[in-house]
Coordinates of C-alpha atoms in Angstrom, one line a residue:
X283 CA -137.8 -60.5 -117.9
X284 CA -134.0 -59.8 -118.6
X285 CA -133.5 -60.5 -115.0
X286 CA -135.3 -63.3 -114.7
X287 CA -133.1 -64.8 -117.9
X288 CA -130.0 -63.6 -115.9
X289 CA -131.0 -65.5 -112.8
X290 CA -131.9 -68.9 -115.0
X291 CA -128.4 -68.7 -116.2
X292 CA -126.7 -68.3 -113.2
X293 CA -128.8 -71.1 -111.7
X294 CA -127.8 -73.6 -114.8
X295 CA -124.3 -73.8 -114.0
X296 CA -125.3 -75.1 -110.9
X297 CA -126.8 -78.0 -109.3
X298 CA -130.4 -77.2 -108.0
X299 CA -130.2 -75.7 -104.4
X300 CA -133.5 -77.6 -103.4
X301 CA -131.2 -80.9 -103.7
X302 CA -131.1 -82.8 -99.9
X303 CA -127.5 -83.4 -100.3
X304 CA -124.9 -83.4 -97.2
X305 CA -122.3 -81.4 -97.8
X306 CA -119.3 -83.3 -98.4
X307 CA -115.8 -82.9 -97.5
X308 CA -114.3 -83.2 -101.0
X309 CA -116.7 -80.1 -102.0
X310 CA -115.9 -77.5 -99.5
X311 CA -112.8 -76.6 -98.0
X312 CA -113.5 -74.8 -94.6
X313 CA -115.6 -75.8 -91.7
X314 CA -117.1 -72.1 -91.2
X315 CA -119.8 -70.8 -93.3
X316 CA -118.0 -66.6 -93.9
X317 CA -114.4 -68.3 -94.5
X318 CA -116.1 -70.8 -97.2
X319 CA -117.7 -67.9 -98.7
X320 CA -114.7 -65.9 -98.8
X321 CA -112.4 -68.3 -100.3
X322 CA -115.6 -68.7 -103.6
X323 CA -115.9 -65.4 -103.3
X324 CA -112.5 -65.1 -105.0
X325 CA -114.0 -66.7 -107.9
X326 CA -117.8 -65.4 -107.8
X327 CA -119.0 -62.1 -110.0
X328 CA -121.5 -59.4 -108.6
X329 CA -124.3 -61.7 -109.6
X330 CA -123.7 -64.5 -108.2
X331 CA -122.5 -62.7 -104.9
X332 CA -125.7 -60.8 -104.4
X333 CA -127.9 -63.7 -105.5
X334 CA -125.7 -66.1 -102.1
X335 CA -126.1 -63.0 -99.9
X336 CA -130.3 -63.3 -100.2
X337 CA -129.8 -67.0 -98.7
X338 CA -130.5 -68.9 -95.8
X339 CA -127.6 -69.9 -94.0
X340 CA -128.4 -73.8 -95.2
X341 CA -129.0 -73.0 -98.1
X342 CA -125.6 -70.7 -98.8
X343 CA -124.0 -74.3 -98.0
X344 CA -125.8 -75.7 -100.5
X345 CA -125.1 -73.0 -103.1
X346 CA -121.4 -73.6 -102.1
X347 CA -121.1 -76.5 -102.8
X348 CA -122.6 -76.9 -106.1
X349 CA -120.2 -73.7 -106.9
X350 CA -117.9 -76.5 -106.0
X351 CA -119.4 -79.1 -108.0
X352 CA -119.5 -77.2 -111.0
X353 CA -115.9 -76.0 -110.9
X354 CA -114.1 -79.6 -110.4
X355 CA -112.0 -80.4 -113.3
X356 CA -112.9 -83.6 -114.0
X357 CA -116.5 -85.0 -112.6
X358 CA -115.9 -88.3 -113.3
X359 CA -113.9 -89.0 -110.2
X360 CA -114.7 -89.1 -106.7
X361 CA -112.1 -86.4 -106.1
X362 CA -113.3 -82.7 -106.3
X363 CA -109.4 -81.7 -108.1
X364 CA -110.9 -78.2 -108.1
X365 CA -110.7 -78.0 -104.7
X366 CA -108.1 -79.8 -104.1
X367 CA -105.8 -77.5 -106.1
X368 CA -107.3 -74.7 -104.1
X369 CA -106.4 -76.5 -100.8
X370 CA -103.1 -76.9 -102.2
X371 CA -102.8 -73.0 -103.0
X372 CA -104.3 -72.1 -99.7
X373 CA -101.0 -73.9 -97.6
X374 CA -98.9 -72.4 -100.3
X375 CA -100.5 -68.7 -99.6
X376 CA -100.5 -69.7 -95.2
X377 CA -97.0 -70.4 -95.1
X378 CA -95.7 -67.3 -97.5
X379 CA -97.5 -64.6 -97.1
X380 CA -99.0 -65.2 -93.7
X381 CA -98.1 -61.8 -91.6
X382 CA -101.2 -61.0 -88.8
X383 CA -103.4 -62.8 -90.9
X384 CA -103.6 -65.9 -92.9
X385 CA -101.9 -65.5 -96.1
X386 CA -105.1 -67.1 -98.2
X387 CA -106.8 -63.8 -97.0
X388 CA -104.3 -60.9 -97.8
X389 CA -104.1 -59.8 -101.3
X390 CA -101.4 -61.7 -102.5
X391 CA -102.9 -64.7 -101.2
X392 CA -106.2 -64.2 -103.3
X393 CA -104.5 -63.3 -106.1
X394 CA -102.2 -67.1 -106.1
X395 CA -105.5 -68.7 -104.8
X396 CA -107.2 -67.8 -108.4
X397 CA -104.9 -67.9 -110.7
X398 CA -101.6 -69.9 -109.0
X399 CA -97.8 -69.5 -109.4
X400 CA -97.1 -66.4 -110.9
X401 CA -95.3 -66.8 -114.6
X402 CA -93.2 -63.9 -113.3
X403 CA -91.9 -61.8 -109.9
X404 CA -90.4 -59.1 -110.1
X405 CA -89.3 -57.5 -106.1
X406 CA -88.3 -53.7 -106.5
X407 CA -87.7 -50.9 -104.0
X408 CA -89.1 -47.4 -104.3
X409 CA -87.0 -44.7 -105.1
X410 CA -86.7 -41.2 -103.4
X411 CA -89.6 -40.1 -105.9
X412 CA -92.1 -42.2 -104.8
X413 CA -94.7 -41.3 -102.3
X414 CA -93.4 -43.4 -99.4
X415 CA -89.3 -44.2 -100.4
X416 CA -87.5 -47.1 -99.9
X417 CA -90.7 -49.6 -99.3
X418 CA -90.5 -53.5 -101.1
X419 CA -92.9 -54.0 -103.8
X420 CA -93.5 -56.6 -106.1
X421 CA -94.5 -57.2 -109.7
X422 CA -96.8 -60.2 -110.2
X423 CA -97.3 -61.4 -114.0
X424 CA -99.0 -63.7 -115.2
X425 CA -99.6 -65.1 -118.7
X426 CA -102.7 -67.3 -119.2
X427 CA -105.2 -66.4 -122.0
X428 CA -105.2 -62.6 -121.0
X429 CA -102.1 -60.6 -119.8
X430 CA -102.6 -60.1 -115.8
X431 CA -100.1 -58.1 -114.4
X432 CA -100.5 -56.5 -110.7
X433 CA -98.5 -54.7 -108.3
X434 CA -98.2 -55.1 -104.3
X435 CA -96.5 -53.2 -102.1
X436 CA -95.5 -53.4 -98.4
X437 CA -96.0 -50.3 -97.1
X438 CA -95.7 -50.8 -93.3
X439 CA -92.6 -53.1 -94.0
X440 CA -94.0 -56.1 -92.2
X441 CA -94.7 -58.5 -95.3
X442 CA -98.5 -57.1 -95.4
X443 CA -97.9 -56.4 -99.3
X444 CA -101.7 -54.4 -100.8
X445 CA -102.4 -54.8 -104.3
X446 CA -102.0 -51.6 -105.5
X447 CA -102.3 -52.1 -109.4
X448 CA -103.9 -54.8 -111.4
X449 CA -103.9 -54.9 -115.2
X450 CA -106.7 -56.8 -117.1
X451 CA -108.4 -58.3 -114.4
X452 CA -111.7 -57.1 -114.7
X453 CA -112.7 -58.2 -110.5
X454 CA -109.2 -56.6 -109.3
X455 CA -108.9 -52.6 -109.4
X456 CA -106.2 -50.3 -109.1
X457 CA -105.7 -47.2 -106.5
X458 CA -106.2 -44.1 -108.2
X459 CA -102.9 -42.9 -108.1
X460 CA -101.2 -46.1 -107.8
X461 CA -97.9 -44.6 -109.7
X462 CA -97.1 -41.8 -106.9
X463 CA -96.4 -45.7 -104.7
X464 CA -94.0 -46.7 -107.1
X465 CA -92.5 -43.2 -108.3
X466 CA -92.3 -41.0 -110.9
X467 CA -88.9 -42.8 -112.0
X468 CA -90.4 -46.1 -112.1
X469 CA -89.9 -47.9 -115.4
X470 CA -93.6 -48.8 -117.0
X471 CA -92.4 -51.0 -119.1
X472 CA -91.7 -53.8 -116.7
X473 CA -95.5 -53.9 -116.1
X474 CA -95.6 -56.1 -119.9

């Protein structure tokens, strides 16, 4: 039964999936089903992940682009601004952080994609004490209704920067032993 409640809930915030729509260009972004998916994916919990993954391939359109629908900020116009903002992130994240792969895909990239410009950067090198010296690493923070703050770190030293830390995000994790990365010298207190 709780399940059942669960799965009436997650379906609510949606338009039906049984709906003959044609997918429109104002609700998706990409042409190809996995990168669509990716990009929501971003924004979808464990729910609502293994719910899309139990679709049809038709039917993982549809659920797309009521995920969409039901994310545009203002329904009243013809424009999805939802995804448009997202489009707008995605060049953003493509012409920064773009190094062997597109930059919406790296970490970085997913990071701006959900929640935008960062409120702060901070770039640092490591020091001798760290696990792997003298590599660029960067302090994102953010400052919305919680306190996100993650760290990413370019550890081959070609612009490839991994998120190595995240604080507060509950869909981002941390290494284990993130701090040995940064050094045992590294000053905690530029992570608030």
């Amino acid at each position: 039964m709780k399940k059942i409640i669960i799965l009436v809930l997650i379906l609510s915030v949606f338009i039906p999936l049984t709906q003959a729509e044609e997918v429109q260009n104002n609700n998706k972004v990409f042409d190809e089903l996995k990168d669509e998916y990716r990009l929501a994916s971003y924004f979808l919990n464990n729910l609502q992940t293994k719910y899309y993954k139990k679709l049809s391939d038709e039917d993982k359109w549809h659920y797309l682009e009521a995920f969409w629908k039901a994310n545009d900020l203002d329904p009243t116009t013809d424009i999805n601004e939802f995804v448009e903002l997202i489009k707008v992130r995605i060049e953003h994240c493509n012409t920064f952080f773009t190094h062997f792969k597109k930059g919406w895909t790296t970490d970085r990239g997913r990071i701006y994609i959900k929640h935008g410009k960062p409120y702060e950067i901070i770039k640092l090198k490591t020091t001798s004490s760290s696990k792997y010296p003298q590599k660029d690493f960067q302090i994102w923070k953010y400052r919305i209704t919680d306190y996100y703050t993650y760290i990413f770190i370019d550890l081959q030293q070609h612009g490839d920067y991994r998120m190595i830390y995240s604080e507060n995000d509950p869909n981002e994790g941390s290494w284990p032993d993130w701090d040995n990365y940064v050094g045992s010298d590294f000053d905690i207190g530029l992570l608030y």
